[in-house]
mmCIF file of C-alpha atoms in Angstrom:
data_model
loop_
_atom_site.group_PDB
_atom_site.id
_atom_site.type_symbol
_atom_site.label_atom_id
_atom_site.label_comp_id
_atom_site.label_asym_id
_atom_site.label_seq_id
_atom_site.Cartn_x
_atom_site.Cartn_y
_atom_site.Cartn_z
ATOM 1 C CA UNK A 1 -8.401 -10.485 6.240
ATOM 2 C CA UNK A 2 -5.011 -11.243 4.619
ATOM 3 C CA UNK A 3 -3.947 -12.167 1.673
ATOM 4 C CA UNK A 4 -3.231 -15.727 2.049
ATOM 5 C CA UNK A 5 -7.259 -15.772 2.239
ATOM 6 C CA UNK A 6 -7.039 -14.587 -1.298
ATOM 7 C CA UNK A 7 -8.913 -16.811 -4.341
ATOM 8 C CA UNK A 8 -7.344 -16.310 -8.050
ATOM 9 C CA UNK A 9 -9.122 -13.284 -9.015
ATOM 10 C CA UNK A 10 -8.068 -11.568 -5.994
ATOM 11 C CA UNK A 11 -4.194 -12.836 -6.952
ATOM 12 C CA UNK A 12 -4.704 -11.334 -10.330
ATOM 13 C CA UNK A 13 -5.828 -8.239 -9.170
ATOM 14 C CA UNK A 14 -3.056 -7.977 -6.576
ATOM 15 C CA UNK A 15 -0.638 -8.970 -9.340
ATOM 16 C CA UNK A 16 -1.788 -5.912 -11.977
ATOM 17 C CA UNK A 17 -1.270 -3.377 -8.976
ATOM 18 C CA UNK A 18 2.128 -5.339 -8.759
ATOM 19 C CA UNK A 19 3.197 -4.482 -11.757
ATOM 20 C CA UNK A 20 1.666 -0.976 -11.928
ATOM 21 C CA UNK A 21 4.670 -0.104 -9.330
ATOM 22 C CA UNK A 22 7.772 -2.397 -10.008
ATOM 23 C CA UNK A 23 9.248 0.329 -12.605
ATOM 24 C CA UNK A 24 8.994 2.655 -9.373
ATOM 25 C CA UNK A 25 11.434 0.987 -7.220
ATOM 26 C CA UNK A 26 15.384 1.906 -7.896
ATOM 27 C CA UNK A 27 17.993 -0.284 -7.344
ATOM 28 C CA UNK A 28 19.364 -0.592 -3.692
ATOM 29 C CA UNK A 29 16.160 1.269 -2.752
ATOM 30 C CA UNK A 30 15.321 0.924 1.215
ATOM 31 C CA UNK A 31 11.693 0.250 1.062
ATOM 32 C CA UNK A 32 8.950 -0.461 3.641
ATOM 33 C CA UNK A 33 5.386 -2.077 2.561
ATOM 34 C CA UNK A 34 2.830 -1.303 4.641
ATOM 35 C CA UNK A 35 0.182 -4.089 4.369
ATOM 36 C CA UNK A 36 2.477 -6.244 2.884
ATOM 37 C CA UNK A 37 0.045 -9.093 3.786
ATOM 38 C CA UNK A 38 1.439 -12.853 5.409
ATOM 39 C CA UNK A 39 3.641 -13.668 2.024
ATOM 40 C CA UNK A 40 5.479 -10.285 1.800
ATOM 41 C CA UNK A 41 4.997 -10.802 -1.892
ATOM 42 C CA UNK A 42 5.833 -7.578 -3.395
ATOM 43 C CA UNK A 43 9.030 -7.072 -1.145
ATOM 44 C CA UNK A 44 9.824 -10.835 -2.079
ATOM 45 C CA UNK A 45 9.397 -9.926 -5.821
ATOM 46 C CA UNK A 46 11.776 -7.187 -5.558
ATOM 47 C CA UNK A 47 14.320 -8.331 -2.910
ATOM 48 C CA UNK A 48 17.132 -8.974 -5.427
ATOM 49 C CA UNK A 49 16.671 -4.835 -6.558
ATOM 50 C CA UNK A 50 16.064 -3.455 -3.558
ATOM 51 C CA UNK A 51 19.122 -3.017 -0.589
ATOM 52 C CA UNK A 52 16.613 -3.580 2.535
ATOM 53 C CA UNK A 53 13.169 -4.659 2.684
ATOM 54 C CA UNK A 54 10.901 -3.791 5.500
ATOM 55 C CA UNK A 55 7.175 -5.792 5.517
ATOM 56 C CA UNK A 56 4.814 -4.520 8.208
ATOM 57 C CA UNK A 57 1.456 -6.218 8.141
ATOM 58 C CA UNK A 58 -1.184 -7.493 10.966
ATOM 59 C CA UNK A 59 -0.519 -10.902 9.066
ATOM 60 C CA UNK A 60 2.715 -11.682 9.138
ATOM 61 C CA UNK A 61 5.407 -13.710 11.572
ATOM 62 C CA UNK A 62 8.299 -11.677 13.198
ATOM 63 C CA UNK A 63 10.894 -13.152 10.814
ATOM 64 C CA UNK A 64 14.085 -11.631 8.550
ATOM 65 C CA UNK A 65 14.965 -13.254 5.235
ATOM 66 C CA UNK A 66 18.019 -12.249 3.774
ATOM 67 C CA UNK A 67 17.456 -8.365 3.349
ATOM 68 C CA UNK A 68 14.003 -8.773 4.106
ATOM 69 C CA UNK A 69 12.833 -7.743 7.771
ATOM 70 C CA UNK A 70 8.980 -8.646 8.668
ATOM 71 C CA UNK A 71 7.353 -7.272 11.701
ATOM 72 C CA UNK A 72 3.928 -7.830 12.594
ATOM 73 C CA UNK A 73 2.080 -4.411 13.373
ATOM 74 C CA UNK A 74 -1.465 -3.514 14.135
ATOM 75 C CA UNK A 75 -1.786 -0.343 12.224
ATOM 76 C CA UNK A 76 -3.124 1.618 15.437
ATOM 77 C CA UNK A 77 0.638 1.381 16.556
ATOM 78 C CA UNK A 78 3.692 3.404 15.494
ATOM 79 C CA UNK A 79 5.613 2.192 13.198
ATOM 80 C CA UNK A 80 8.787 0.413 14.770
ATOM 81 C CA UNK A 81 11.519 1.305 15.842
ATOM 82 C CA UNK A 82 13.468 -0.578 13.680
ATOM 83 C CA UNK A 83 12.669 1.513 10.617
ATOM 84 C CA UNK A 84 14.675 4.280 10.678
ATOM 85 C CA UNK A 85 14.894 5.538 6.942
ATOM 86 C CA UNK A 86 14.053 4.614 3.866
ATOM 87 C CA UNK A 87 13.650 5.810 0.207
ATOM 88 C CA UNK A 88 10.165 4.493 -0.715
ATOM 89 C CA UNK A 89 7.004 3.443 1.443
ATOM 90 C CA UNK A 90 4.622 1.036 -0.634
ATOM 91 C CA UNK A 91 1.093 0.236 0.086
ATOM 92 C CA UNK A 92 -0.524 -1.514 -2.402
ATOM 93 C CA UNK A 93 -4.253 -1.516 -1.898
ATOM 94 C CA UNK A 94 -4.173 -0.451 1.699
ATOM 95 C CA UNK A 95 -5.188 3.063 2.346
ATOM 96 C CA UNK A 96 -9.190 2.015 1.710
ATOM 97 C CA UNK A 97 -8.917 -0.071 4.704
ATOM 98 C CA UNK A 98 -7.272 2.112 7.163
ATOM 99 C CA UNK A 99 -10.180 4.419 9.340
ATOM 100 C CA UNK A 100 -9.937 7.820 7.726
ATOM 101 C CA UNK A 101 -8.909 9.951 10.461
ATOM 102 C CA UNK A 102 -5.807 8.296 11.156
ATOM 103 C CA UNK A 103 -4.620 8.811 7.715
ATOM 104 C CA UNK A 104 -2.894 12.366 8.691
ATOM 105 C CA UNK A 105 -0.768 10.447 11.979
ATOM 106 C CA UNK A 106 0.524 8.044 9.609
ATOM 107 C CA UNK A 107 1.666 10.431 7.383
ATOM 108 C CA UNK A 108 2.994 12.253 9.354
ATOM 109 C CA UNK A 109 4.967 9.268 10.480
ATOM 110 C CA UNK A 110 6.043 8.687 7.006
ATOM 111 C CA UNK A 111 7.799 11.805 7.059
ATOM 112 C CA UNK A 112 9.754 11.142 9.791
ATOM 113 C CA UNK A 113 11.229 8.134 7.676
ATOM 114 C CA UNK A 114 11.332 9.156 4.675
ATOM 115 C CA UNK A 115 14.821 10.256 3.285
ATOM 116 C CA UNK A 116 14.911 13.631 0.843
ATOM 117 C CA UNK A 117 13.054 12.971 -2.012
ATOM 118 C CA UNK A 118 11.309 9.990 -0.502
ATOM 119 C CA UNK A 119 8.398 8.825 -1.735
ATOM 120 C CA UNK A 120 5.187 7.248 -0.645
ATOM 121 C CA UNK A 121 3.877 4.792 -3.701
ATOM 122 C CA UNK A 122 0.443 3.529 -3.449
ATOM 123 C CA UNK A 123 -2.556 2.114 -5.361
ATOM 124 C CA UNK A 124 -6.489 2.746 -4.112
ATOM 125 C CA UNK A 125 -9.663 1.475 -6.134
ATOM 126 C CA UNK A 126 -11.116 4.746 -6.971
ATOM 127 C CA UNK A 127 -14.972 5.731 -6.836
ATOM 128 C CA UNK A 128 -15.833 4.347 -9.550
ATOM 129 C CA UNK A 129 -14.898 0.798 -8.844
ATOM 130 C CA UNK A 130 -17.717 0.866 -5.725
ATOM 131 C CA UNK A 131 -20.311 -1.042 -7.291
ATOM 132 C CA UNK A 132 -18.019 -3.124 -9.244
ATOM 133 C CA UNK A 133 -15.976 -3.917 -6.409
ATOM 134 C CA UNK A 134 -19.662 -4.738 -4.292
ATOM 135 C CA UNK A 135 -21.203 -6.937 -6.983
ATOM 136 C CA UNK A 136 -18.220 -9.110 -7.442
ATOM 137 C CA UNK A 137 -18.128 -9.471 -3.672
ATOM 138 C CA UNK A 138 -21.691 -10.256 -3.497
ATOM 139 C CA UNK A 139 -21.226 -13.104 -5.831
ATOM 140 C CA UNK A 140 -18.141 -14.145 -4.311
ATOM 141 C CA UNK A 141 -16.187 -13.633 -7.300
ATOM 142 C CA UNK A 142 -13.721 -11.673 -4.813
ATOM 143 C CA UNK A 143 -13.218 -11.848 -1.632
ATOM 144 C CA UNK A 144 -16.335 -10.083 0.336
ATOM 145 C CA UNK A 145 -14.507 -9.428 3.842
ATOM 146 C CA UNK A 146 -11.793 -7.605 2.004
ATOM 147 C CA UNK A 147 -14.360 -5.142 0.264
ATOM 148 C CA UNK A 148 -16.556 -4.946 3.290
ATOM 149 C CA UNK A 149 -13.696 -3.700 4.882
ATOM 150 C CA UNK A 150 -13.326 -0.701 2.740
ATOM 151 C CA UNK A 151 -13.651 2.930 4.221
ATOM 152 C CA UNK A 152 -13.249 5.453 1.770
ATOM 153 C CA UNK A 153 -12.973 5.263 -2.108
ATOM 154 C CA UNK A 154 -10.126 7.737 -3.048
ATOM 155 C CA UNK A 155 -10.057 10.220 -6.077
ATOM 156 C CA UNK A 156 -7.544 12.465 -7.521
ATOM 157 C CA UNK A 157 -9.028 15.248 -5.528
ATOM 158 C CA UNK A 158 -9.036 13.344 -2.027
ATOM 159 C CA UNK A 159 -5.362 12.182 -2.906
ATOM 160 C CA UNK A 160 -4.256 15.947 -3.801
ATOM 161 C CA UNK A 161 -6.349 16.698 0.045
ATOM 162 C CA UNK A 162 -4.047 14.180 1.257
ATOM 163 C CA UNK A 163 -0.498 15.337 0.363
ATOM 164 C CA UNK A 164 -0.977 18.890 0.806
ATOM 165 C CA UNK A 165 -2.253 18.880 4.207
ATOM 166 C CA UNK A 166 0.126 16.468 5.475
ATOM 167 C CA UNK A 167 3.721 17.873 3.674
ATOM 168 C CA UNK A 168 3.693 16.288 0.835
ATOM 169 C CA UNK A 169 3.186 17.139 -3.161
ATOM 170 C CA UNK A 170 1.529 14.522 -5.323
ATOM 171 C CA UNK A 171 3.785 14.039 -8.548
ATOM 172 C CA UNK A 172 1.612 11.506 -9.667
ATOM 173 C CA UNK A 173 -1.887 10.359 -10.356
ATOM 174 C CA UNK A 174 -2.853 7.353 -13.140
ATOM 175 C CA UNK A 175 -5.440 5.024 -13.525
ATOM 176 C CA UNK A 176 -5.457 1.827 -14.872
ATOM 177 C CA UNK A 177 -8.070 -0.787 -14.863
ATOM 178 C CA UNK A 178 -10.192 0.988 -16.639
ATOM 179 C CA UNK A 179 -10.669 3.833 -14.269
ATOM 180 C CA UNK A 180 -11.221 1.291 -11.246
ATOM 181 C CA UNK A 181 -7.832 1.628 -9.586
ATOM 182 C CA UNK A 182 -4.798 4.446 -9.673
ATOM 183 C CA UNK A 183 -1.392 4.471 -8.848
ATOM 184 C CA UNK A 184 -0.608 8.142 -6.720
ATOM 185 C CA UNK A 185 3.113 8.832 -5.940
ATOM 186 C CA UNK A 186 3.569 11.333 -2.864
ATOM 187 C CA UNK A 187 6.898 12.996 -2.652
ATOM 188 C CA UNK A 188 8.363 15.263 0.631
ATOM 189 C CA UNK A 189 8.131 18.808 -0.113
#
């Protein structure tokens, strides 16, 4: 599912997470969204910041916009060729729908692009939101393919699993939502 199937709640929620990681983005950053869904919102929101934008997503056209490059990628894939380095990888409410074994490949990818002191920024509903998250589905309050579609519910724990055995320290760990959702921030060792 991809965003542009998104109703309002599901914009509001995507626009919280939004702003959970805009003070995390330098200027002339080179940074590559991984799920950045059809609209490339997030890199569109930051474009004028940011020197180079790559948007990688199932749901979106081959296309460049200004400093914005979108390539459409079915995650099973490498990533492309044409990213070669960058300072930041975003995935905003991504890493609950990838299968949980191939986690470790595409971090290890990740390393391979990231620049010293790169950093992977993302944002996961934690445990806690489960039954939330299933409720609000059920009454279609939310979109129910999107939370269907989750595999794995991640916790400070998991995340610290995570960066350690793929190279990489966590330097940081918040929630917000009330608990429901965190913002983790994975730096090369």
């Amino acid at each position: 599912m991809g965003t542009k199937d998104f109703n309002l709640v599901d914009k509001m929620i995507a626009g919280w997470r939004l702003s959970k990681v805009l003070g995390l983005i330098k200027k002339n950053d080179k940074v590559l969204d991984l799920g950045c869904g059809s609209q490339g919102y997030f890199l569109n929101f930051i474009k004028n910041k940011i020197k180079i934008g790559y948007g990688l997503d199932y749901d979106v056209e081959n296309r460049t916009e200004g400093n914005l490059i979108f390539i459409k990628l079915i995650l099973k894939n490498k990533l492309p060729k044409e990213v070669k380095s960058v300072d930041k990888i975003v995935m905003l409410a991504v890493l609950e729908h990838l299968e949980i074994d191939s986690v470790g490949n595409l971090m290890n990818q990740f390393k391979n692009i990231l620049n010293k002191k790169g950093q992977i920024i993302l944002t996961t509903p934690t445990p806690m939101s489960k039954p939330l998250l299933e409720i609000l589905a059920k009454l279609n309050i939310i979109n129910r393919q999107e939370i269907a579609d989750h595999k794995k519910y991640y916790d400070k724990k998991s995340m610290i699993k995570i960066a350690v055995e793929n190279g990489f320290k966590l330097v940081s760990y918040k929630l917000f939502q009330m608990g429901l959702n965190s913002v983790v921030v994975f730096e090369k060792n």
